[in-house]
CSV table of C-alpha atoms and ligand atoms in Angstrom, one decimal:
chain,number,residue,atom,x,y,z
A,224,UNK,CA,111.8,91.2,73.8
A,225,UNK,CA,111.8,90.9,77.6
A,226,UNK,CA,115.3,91.4,79.0
A,227,UNK,CA,116.4,90.6,82.6
A,228,UNK,CA,119.5,92.6,83.5
A,229,UNK,CA,121.3,91.9,86.8
A,230,UNK,CA,124.0,94.3,88.1
A,231,UNK,CA,126.4,93.3,91.0
A,232,UNK,CA,127.4,95.6,93.8
A,233,UNK,CA,130.6,97.0,92.2
A,234,UNK,CA,128.4,98.0,89.1
A,235,UNK,CA,126.2,100.2,91.3
A,236,UNK,CA,128.8,101.3,93.8
A,237,UNK,CA,128.4,105.1,93.4
A,238,UNK,CA,126.4,107.8,91.8
A,239,UNK,CA,128.4,107.7,88.7
A,240,UNK,CA,128.0,104.0,88.2
A,241,UNK,CA,124.4,104.1,89.0
A,242,UNK,CA,123.8,106.5,86.2
A,243,UNK,CA,126.0,104.5,83.9
A,244,UNK,CA,123.8,101.4,84.5
A,245,UNK,CA,120.6,103.5,84.2
A,246,UNK,CA,121.7,104.7,80.8
A,247,UNK,CA,122.6,101.2,79.7
A,248,UNK,CA,119.1,100.0,80.7
A,249,UNK,CA,117.6,102.9,79.0
A,250,UNK,CA,119.1,101.9,75.6
A,251,UNK,CA,117.3,98.6,75.7
A,252,UNK,CA,114.1,100.2,76.9
A,253,UNK,CA,114.1,102.8,74.2
A,254,UNK,CA,114.4,100.1,71.5
A,255,UNK,CA,111.0,98.9,72.6
A,256,UNK,CA,112.0,96.1,75.0
A,257,UNK,CA,110.6,95.3,78.3
A,258,UNK,CA,113.3,95.7,80.8
A,259,UNK,CA,113.6,94.1,84.3
A,260,UNK,CA,116.6,95.2,86.3
A,261,UNK,CA,117.8,93.1,89.3
A,262,UNK,CA,120.3,94.8,91.6
A,263,UNK,CA,122.7,93.8,94.4
A,264,UNK,CA,123.5,96.2,97.2
A,265,UNK,CA,125.9,99.0,96.5
A,266,UNK,CA,129.7,98.1,96.7
A,267,UNK,CA,130.5,96.5,100.1
A,268,UNK,CA,127.1,97.4,101.7
A,269,UNK,CA,126.3,93.8,102.7
A,270,UNK,CA,129.7,93.4,104.4
A,271,UNK,CA,129.2,96.7,106.3
A,272,UNK,CA,125.7,95.8,107.4
A,273,UNK,CA,127.1,92.4,108.7
A,274,UNK,CA,129.7,94.4,110.7
A,275,UNK,CA,127.1,96.7,112.1
A,276,UNK,CA,125.0,93.6,113.3
A,277,UNK,CA,128.1,92.0,114.9
A,278,UNK,CA,128.9,95.2,116.6
A,279,UNK,CA,125.6,95.3,118.3
A,280,UNK,CA,125.2,91.5,119.0
A,281,UNK,CA,127.9,89.1,118.1
A,282,UNK,CA,125.2,86.4,117.7
A,283,UNK,CA,122.3,88.2,116.2
A,284,UNK,CA,119.0,86.6,115.5
A,285,UNK,CA,118.9,85.2,111.9
A,286,UNK,CA,115.5,86.8,111.3
A,287,UNK,CA,116.8,90.2,112.2
A,288,UNK,CA,119.9,89.8,110.2
A,289,UNK,CA,117.8,89.2,107.0
A,290,UNK,CA,115.8,92.2,107.9
A,291,UNK,CA,118.9,94.2,108.1
A,292,UNK,CA,120.7,92.8,105.1
A,293,UNK,CA,117.8,93.2,102.7
A,294,UNK,CA,118.0,97.0,103.1
A,295,UNK,CA,121.1,97.0,101.0
A,296,UNK,CA,119.3,95.9,97.9
A,297,UNK,CA,116.3,98.1,98.7
A,298,UNK,CA,118.6,101.1,98.8
A,299,UNK,CA,120.3,100.4,95.4
A,300,UNK,CA,116.8,99.7,93.8
A,301,UNK,CA,115.2,102.8,95.0
A,302,UNK,CA,118.3,105.0,93.9
A,303,UNK,CA,118.4,103.4,90.5
A,304,UNK,CA,114.8,104.3,90.0
A,305,UNK,CA,115.4,107.8,91.1
A,306,UNK,CA,118.4,108.0,88.6
A,307,UNK,CA,116.2,106.8,85.8
A,308,UNK,CA,113.5,109.3,86.8
A,309,UNK,CA,116.1,112.0,86.6
A,310,UNK,CA,116.9,110.8,83.0
A,311,UNK,CA,113.2,111.1,82.2
A,312,UNK,CA,112.5,107.4,82.0
A,313,UNK,CA,109.6,105.9,83.9
A,314,UNK,CA,110.8,103.3,86.4
A,315,UNK,CA,109.6,101.7,89.5
A,316,UNK,CA,111.5,99.8,92.2
A,317,UNK,CA,109.9,96.8,93.8
A,318,UNK,CA,111.1,94.7,96.8
A,319,UNK,CA,110.5,90.9,97.4
A,320,UNK,CA,107.2,91.7,99.2
A,321,UNK,CA,105.9,93.9,96.5
A,322,UNK,CA,106.6,91.4,93.8
A,323,UNK,CA,105.9,88.5,96.2
A,324,UNK,CA,108.8,86.3,95.8
A,325,UNK,CA,108.1,83.4,98.2
A,326,UNK,CA,110.9,81.3,99.6
A,327,UNK,CA,111.5,78.6,102.0
A,328,UNK,CA,111.7,79.7,105.7
A,329,UNK,CA,115.4,79.3,106.3
A,330,UNK,CA,116.8,82.7,107.1
A,331,UNK,CA,120.2,83.5,105.5
A,332,UNK,CA,120.0,80.7,103.0
A,333,UNK,CA,116.4,80.6,101.7
A,334,UNK,CA,115.3,79.1,98.4
A,335,UNK,CA,112.6,80.3,96.0
A,336,UNK,CA,109.3,78.5,96.0
A,337,UNK,CA,107.0,80.7,94.0
A,338,UNK,CA,107.3,84.0,92.3
A,339,UNK,CA,104.2,86.2,91.4
A,340,UNK,CA,104.5,87.9,88.1
A,341,UNK,CA,101.3,90.0,88.0
A,342,UNK,CA,102.8,93.2,89.5
A,343,UNK,CA,105.9,93.1,87.3
A,344,UNK,CA,103.8,92.4,84.2
A,345,UNK,CA,101.4,95.2,85.2
A,346,UNK,CA,104.2,97.7,85.6
A,347,UNK,CA,105.9,96.5,82.2
A,348,UNK,CA,102.5,97.0,80.5
A,349,UNK,CA,102.6,100.5,81.7
A,350,UNK,CA,105.9,100.9,79.9
A,351,UNK,CA,108.1,101.1,83.1
A,352,UNK,CA,111.4,99.8,83.7
A,353,UNK,CA,111.0,97.5,86.7
A,354,UNK,CA,113.8,97.3,89.2
A,355,UNK,CA,113.7,94.4,91.6
A,356,UNK,CA,115.8,93.9,94.7
A,357,UNK,CA,118.1,90.9,94.4
A,358,UNK,CA,119.1,88.5,97.1
A,359,UNK,CA,115.8,88.7,99.1
A,360,UNK,CA,112.5,86.9,99.4
A,361,UNK,CA,109.5,86.4,101.8
A,362,UNK,CA,108.8,83.3,103.8
A,363,UNK,CA,105.5,81.7,105.0
A,364,UNK,CA,105.7,83.7,108.2
A,365,UNK,CA,105.8,86.8,106.0
A,366,UNK,CA,109.3,87.6,107.1
A,367,UNK,CA,112.0,88.8,104.9
A,368,UNK,CA,114.6,86.2,104.0
A,369,UNK,CA,117.9,86.2,102.1
A,370,UNK,CA,119.3,83.8,99.6
A,371,UNK,CA,122.9,83.4,100.8
A,372,UNK,CA,125.8,85.6,99.8
A,373,UNK,CA,125.9,86.3,96.0
A,374,UNK,CA,122.3,85.4,95.9
A,375,UNK,CA,121.2,88.2,93.5
A,376,UNK,CA,122.2,86.1,90.5
A,377,UNK,CA,119.6,83.6,91.6
A,378,UNK,CA,116.9,86.3,91.8
A,379,UNK,CA,117.8,87.3,88.2
A,380,UNK,CA,117.5,83.7,86.8
A,381,UNK,CA,114.4,82.9,88.8
A,382,UNK,CA,112.8,86.1,87.4
A,383,UNK,CA,113.9,85.3,83.9
A,384,UNK,CA,112.4,81.8,84.3
A,385,UNK,CA,109.0,82.9,85.6
A,386,UNK,CA,108.7,85.8,83.1
A,387,UNK,CA,109.9,83.6,80.2
A,388,UNK,CA,112.5,86.3,79.4
A,389,UNK,CA,114.2,86.3,76.0
A,390,UNK,CA,117.5,87.1,77.6
A,391,UNK,CA,119.1,87.1,81.1
A,392,UNK,CA,122.3,89.1,81.4
A,393,UNK,CA,124.5,89.1,84.4
A,394,UNK,CA,126.7,92.2,84.5
A,395,UNK,CA,129.8,92.2,86.6
A,396,UNK,CA,133.2,93.9,86.9
A,397,UNK,CA,135.0,91.3,84.8
A,398,UNK,CA,134.3,90.5,81.2
A,399,UNK,CA,133.0,87.0,81.7
A,400,UNK,CA,134.1,83.6,82.8
A,401,UNK,CA,137.9,83.0,82.6
A,402,UNK,CA,139.9,79.8,82.1
A,403,UNK,CA,141.5,80.6,85.4
A,404,UNK,CA,141.8,83.5,87.9
A,405,UNK,CA,143.6,86.1,85.7
A,406,UNK,CA,145.3,87.7,88.8
A,407,UNK,CA,147.1,84.4,89.2
A,408,UNK,CA,147.4,83.1,85.7
A,409,UNK,CA,148.2,86.1,83.5
A,410,UNK,CA,147.5,84.2,80.3
A,411,UNK,CA,144.0,83.2,81.3
A,412,UNK,CA,141.5,83.7,78.6
A,413,UNK,CA,137.8,84.6,78.5
A,414,UNK,CA,135.6,81.6,77.7
A,415,UNK,CA,133.1,82.4,74.9
A,416,UNK,CA,130.6,79.6,75.8
A,417,UNK,CA,130.4,77.1,78.6
A,418,UNK,CA,127.8,74.5,79.5
A,419,UNK,CA,125.6,74.6,82.6
A,420,UNK,CA,127.5,71.6,84.0
A,421,UNK,CA,130.8,73.0,83.6
A,422,UNK,CA,129.7,76.4,85.0
A,423,UNK,CA,128.2,74.6,88.0
A,424,UNK,CA,131.5,72.7,88.7
A,425,UNK,CA,133.5,76.1,88.4
A,426,UNK,CA,130.9,78.0,90.5
A,427,UNK,CA,131.0,75.3,93.2
A,428,UNK,CA,134.7,75.3,93.1
A,429,UNK,CA,134.9,78.9,94.0
A,430,UNK,CA,135.2,80.7,90.7
A,431,UNK,CA,133.0,83.6,92.1
A,432,UNK,CA,131.5,85.0,89.1
A,433,UNK,CA,128.1,83.3,89.4
A,434,UNK,CA,126.2,82.0,92.5
A,435,UNK,CA,126.1,78.3,92.1
A,436,UNK,CA,122.3,78.1,92.7
A,437,UNK,CA,121.7,80.5,89.9
A,438,UNK,CA,123.4,78.1,87.6
A,439,UNK,CA,121.4,75.2,88.9
A,440,UNK,CA,118.2,77.1,88.4
A,441,UNK,CA,119.2,78.2,84.9
A,442,UNK,CA,119.9,74.6,84.0
A,443,UNK,CA,116.6,73.4,85.3
A,444,UNK,CA,114.6,76.0,83.5
A,445,UNK,CA,116.7,76.3,80.5
A,446,UNK,CA,117.5,79.9,81.0
A,447,UNK,CA,120.4,80.9,78.8
A,448,UNK,CA,122.7,83.3,80.6
A,449,UNK,CA,125.2,85.9,79.5
A,450,UNK,CA,127.9,86.9,81.9
A,451,UNK,CA,129.5,90.4,80.8
A,452,UNK,CA,131.1,93.5,82.1
A,453,UNK,CA,129.0,96.6,83.1
A,454,UNK,CA,131.9,98.8,82.1
A,455,UNK,CA,132.3,98.0,78.4
A,456,UNK,CA,130.6,96.4,75.5
A,457,UNK,CA,132.9,93.3,75.3
A,458,UNK,CA,131.2,90.0,74.4
A,459,UNK,CA,130.8,88.1,77.6
A,460,UNK,CA,130.5,84.3,78.3
A,461,UNK,CA,127.3,82.5,77.3
A,462,UNK,CA,126.2,79.8,79.7
A,463,UNK,CA,123.9,77.2,78.2
A,464,UNK,CA,123.0,73.6,77.9
A,465,UNK,CA,125.3,72.6,75.0
A,466,UNK,CA,128.0,74.7,73.4
A,467,UNK,CA,128.1,75.1,69.7
A,468,UNK,CA,131.7,74.4,69.4
A,469,UNK,CA,133.1,71.0,70.1
A,470,UNK,CA,133.4,70.4,73.9
A,471,UNK,CA,136.6,71.9,75.2
A,472,UNK,CA,138.8,69.2,76.7
A,473,UNK,CA,139.4,71.5,79.6
A,474,UNK,CA,137.4,74.7,79.9
A,475,UNK,CA,138.8,76.1,83.2
A,476,UNK,CA,141.1,75.6,86.2
A,477,UNK,CA,139.7,76.4,89.6
A,478,UNK,CA,141.1,76.6,93.0
A,479,UNK,CA,139.4,76.1,96.4
A,480,UNK,CA,141.4,77.1,99.5
A,481,UNK,CA,138.5,76.6,101.9
A,482,UNK,CA,139.4,73.1,102.6
A,483,UNK,CA,141.0,71.0,105.3
A,484,UNK,CA,142.2,67.4,105.4
A,485,UNK,CA,141.2,65.2,108.4
A,486,UNK,CA,143.0,61.8,108.7
A,487,UNK,CA,141.8,59.0,110.9
A,488,UNK,CA,144.5,56.5,111.5
A,489,UNK,CA,144.5,52.9,112.5
A,490,UNK,CA,140.8,52.0,112.5
A,491,UNK,CA,139.9,48.3,112.4
A,492,UNK,CA,139.6,46.7,109.0
A,493,UNK,CA,136.1,45.5,109.5
A,494,UNK,CA,132.7,46.3,108.1
A,495,UNK,CA,130.9,49.3,109.4
A,496,UNK,CA,133.8,51.6,110.3
A,497,UNK,CA,133.4,54.1,107.4
A,498,UNK,CA,129.5,54.1,108.1
A,499,UNK,CA,130.1,55.1,111.8
A,500,UNK,CA,132.5,57.9,110.9
A,501,UNK,CA,130.5,59.5,108.1
A,502,UNK,CA,127.2,58.9,109.9
A,503,UNK,CA,128.5,60.9,112.9
A,504,UNK,CA,129.5,63.8,110.5
A,505,UNK,CA,126.3,63.8,108.6
A,506,UNK,CA,124.4,64.0,111.9
A,507,UNK,CA,126.3,67.2,112.7
A,508,UNK,CA,125.6,68.5,109.1
A,509,UNK,CA,129.3,68.4,108.1
A,510,UNK,CA,129.7,68.0,104.4
A,511,UNK,CA,132.6,65.7,103.4
A,512,UNK,CA,134.3,66.0,100.2
A,513,UNK,CA,137.1,63.8,98.9
A,514,UNK,CA,137.5,60.5,100.7
A,515,UNK,CA,140.5,58.3,100.6
A,516,UNK,CA,140.9,54.8,102.4
A,517,UNK,CA,144.1,53.0,102.6
A,518,UNK,CA,144.5,49.3,101.9
A,519,UNK,CA,144.2,47.4,105.1
A,520,UNK,CA,147.4,46.2,106.8
A,521,UNK,CA,147.6,44.0,109.8
A,522,UNK,CA,143.9,44.3,110.4
A,523,UNK,CA,143.9,48.2,110.4
A,524,UNK,CA,143.5,50.9,107.8
A,525,UNK,CA,143.5,54.7,107.5
A,526,UNK,CA,140.6,56.9,106.3
A,527,UNK,CA,141.1,60.5,105.3
A,528,UNK,CA,138.8,63.1,103.8
A,529,UNK,CA,138.4,66.8,103.3
A,530,UNK,CA,135.9,69.1,104.9
A,531,UNK,CA,135.3,72.9,104.5
A,532,UNK,CA,138.0,74.7,106.7
A,533,UNK,CA,135.5,76.2,109.1
A,534,UNK,CA,134.2,72.7,109.9
A,535,UNK,CA,137.6,71.1,110.6
A,536,UNK,CA,138.0,71.8,114.3
A,537,UNK,CA,134.4,70.5,114.9
A,538,UNK,CA,135.0,67.4,112.8
A,539,UNK,CA,138.2,66.5,114.9
A,540,UNK,CA,136.3,67.2,118.1
A,541,UNK,CA,133.4,64.9,117.2
A,542,UNK,CA,135.7,62.1,116.1
A,543,UNK,CA,137.9,62.4,119.2
A,544,UNK,CA,134.8,62.1,121.3
A,545,UNK,CA,133.9,58.9,119.6
A,546,UNK,CA,137.4,57.6,119.2
A,547,UNK,CA,136.7,54.2,120.8
A,548,UNK,CA,133.5,53.5,118.8
A,549,UNK,CA,135.3,54.2,115.6
A,550,UNK,CA,138.3,52.2,116.8
A,551,UNK,CA,140.7,55.1,115.8
A,552,UNK,CA,144.3,55.2,117.1
A,553,UNK,CA,144.9,58.8,116.0
A,554,UNK,CA,143.1,61.7,114.5
A,555,UNK,CA,144.9,64.6,112.6
A,556,UNK,CA,143.9,67.6,110.7
A,557,UNK,CA,145.8,69.8,108.2
A,558,UNK,CA,144.6,73.2,107.1
A,559,UNK,CA,147.5,74.0,104.9
A,560,UNK,CA,145.9,72.3,101.8
A,561,UNK,CA,144.0,73.4,98.8
A,562,UNK,CA,142.0,71.9,95.9
A,563,UNK,CA,143.0,72.4,92.3
A,564,UNK,CA,140.5,71.2,89.7
A,565,UNK,CA,140.2,71.1,85.9
A,566,UNK,CA,136.8,71.1,84.5
A,567,UNK,CA,135.7,70.2,80.9
A,568,UNK,CA,132.8,68.5,79.1
A,569,UNK,CA,135.3,67.1,76.6
A,570,UNK,CA,136.9,64.9,79.3
A,571,UNK,CA,134.1,62.4,79.1
A,572,UNK,CA,135.2,61.1,75.7
A,573,UNK,CA,138.9,61.7,75.9
A,574,UNK,CA,141.1,59.4,77.9
A,575,UNK,CA,144.4,60.6,79.3
A,576,UNK,CA,143.3,63.9,80.7
A,577,UNK,CA,144.1,62.9,84.2
A,578,UNK,CA,147.7,61.7,83.4
A,579,UNK,CA,148.3,65.0,81.5
A,580,UNK,CA,147.3,66.9,84.6
A,581,UNK,CA,149.5,64.8,86.9
A,582,UNK,CA,152.4,65.2,84.5
A,583,UNK,CA,152.0,68.9,84.7
A,584,UNK,CA,152.1,68.9,88.5
A,585,UNK,CA,155.1,66.5,88.5
A,586,UNK,CA,157.0,68.8,86.2
A,587,UNK,CA,156.3,71.6,88.6
A,588,UNK,CA,157.5,69.5,91.5
A,589,UNK,CA,154.1,69.5,93.2
A,590,UNK,CA,153.0,66.5,95.3
A,591,UNK,CA,149.5,65.2,95.1
A,592,UNK,CA,147.9,64.3,98.4
A,593,UNK,CA,144.4,63.2,97.2
A,594,UNK,CA,142.7,62.8,93.9
A,595,UNK,CA,138.9,62.8,93.1
A,596,UNK,CA,137.1,62.8,89.8
A,597,UNK,CA,133.6,63.3,88.4
A,598,UNK,CA,132.6,62.9,84.7
A,599,UNK,CA,133.8,66.4,83.8
A,600,UNK,CA,136.2,67.3,86.6
A,601,UNK,CA,139.5,66.1,88.1
A,602,UNK,CA,140.4,67.5,91.5
A,603,UNK,CA,143.7,67.1,93.3
A,604,UNK,CA,144.5,68.1,96.9
A,605,UNK,CA,147.8,69.8,97.2
A,606,UNK,CA,149.8,71.9,99.8
A,607,UNK,CA,148.3,75.3,99.9
A,608,UNK,CA,151.7,76.9,99.3
A,609,UNK,CA,151.8,75.2,95.9
A,610,UNK,CA,148.5,76.5,94.7
A,611,UNK,CA,149.6,79.4,92.4
A,612,UNK,CA,152.4,77.3,90.8
A,613,UNK,CA,150.0,74.4,90.4
A,614,UNK,CA,147.3,76.6,88.7
A,615,UNK,CA,149.8,78.0,86.2
A,616,UNK,CA,151.3,74.7,85.4
A,617,UNK,CA,147.9,72.9,84.8
A,618,UNK,CA,146.6,75.9,82.9
A,619,UNK,CA,149.7,75.9,80.5
A,620,UNK,CA,149.3,72.2,80.0
A,621,UNK,CA,145.7,72.4,78.7
A,622,UNK,CA,144.9,75.9,77.6
A,623,UNK,CA,146.7,77.1,74.4
A,624,UNK,CA,147.7,80.6,73.8
B,50,LIG,N1,124.5,91.8,98.4
B,50,LIG,C1,124.5,90.4,98.5
B,50,LIG,C2,125.9,90.0,98.8
B,50,LIG,O1,126.8,90.9,98.9
B,50,LIG,C3,123.9,89.6,97.5
B,50,LIG,C4,124.6,89.8,96.1
B,50,LIG,O2,125.4,90.6,95.9
B,50,LIG,O3,124.4,89.0,95.2
B,50,LIG,O4,126.2,88.9,99.0
B,51,LIG,MG1,128.0,88.1,92.8
């Protein structure tokens, strides 16, 4: 078997943990498997490197930032190989250049284009454990790129895809994917199996266990994933195309606090206004999420929508600047909001899920400001201060003890 094992920063945070991971990888190796290990930077290294950069130059070049950030993964990979060496297991660490993992040119948010397998295969054939740096790639200028925060998961899935691995295991400091954040919802449960689509919705909504692009890639290439703890042997969560059990009505509840609501009041009720507003934002690369338009009254209407919180001020500024062209009377924003979503593949074939969610919120005295749905997700926008209460209420409504 060829096994790809990815360990997150907390799993390699210090000497003790590095040795713990090394031993875990050795067990698979000694059973005769080929083992490829993908590592994140140790502990909070990436954050510290970012701090260091900001300290030198508040607005550093993106190229140099990637050059700097990529050292975190290179450090953990080399140390892991040394630990394995000390344990008497042949291992070799490789960075993105040595493997040749080609990406798009965009620094800080690059995407894989092509990964060579020759070097890795060669080292595996020599019965070495191959340790690969996560999170990094090489662009057409032969510069180091990084894949965006949390990107090591994507490295692991990409390698599993190109190497046709038999198993891709993502090790982290929690035991798997939960029905809600256990710190807020104490009776949250570990999910044994979840579909790519459900996981993608949850990952995008801020359940931070997996990088959302890693899930996209796993779906595209049919790489089955297991998310599990590096600290114990508990069964983790399997992420795959279709779950064996009948689809759960609701698999999980997720929260996204990184959102703001922008409202545009009193625009003319004529064709082309929505186009003008959202075209302006698109041109400024501002992503819009939930959109709500009121029914026109006396020739005017209101349009409100949500954007990522860091884009809210810019959004208001752009719209203020074009206030006349978009015929707006007033533009307002509210940062004190949050999105609560339920996700479940079983929703597609079961009516009444939305009403049960709204009932739970009503019983908890929580006002809904906006609603959005997809085939397998229902999202409500509520006041941020109600978030924990909403999460517990909705979780209790759908997920049985
Ligand atoms: N070290 C990088 C980060 O902290 C990548 C990763 O951990 O996946 O974002
Ligand atoms: Mg991560």
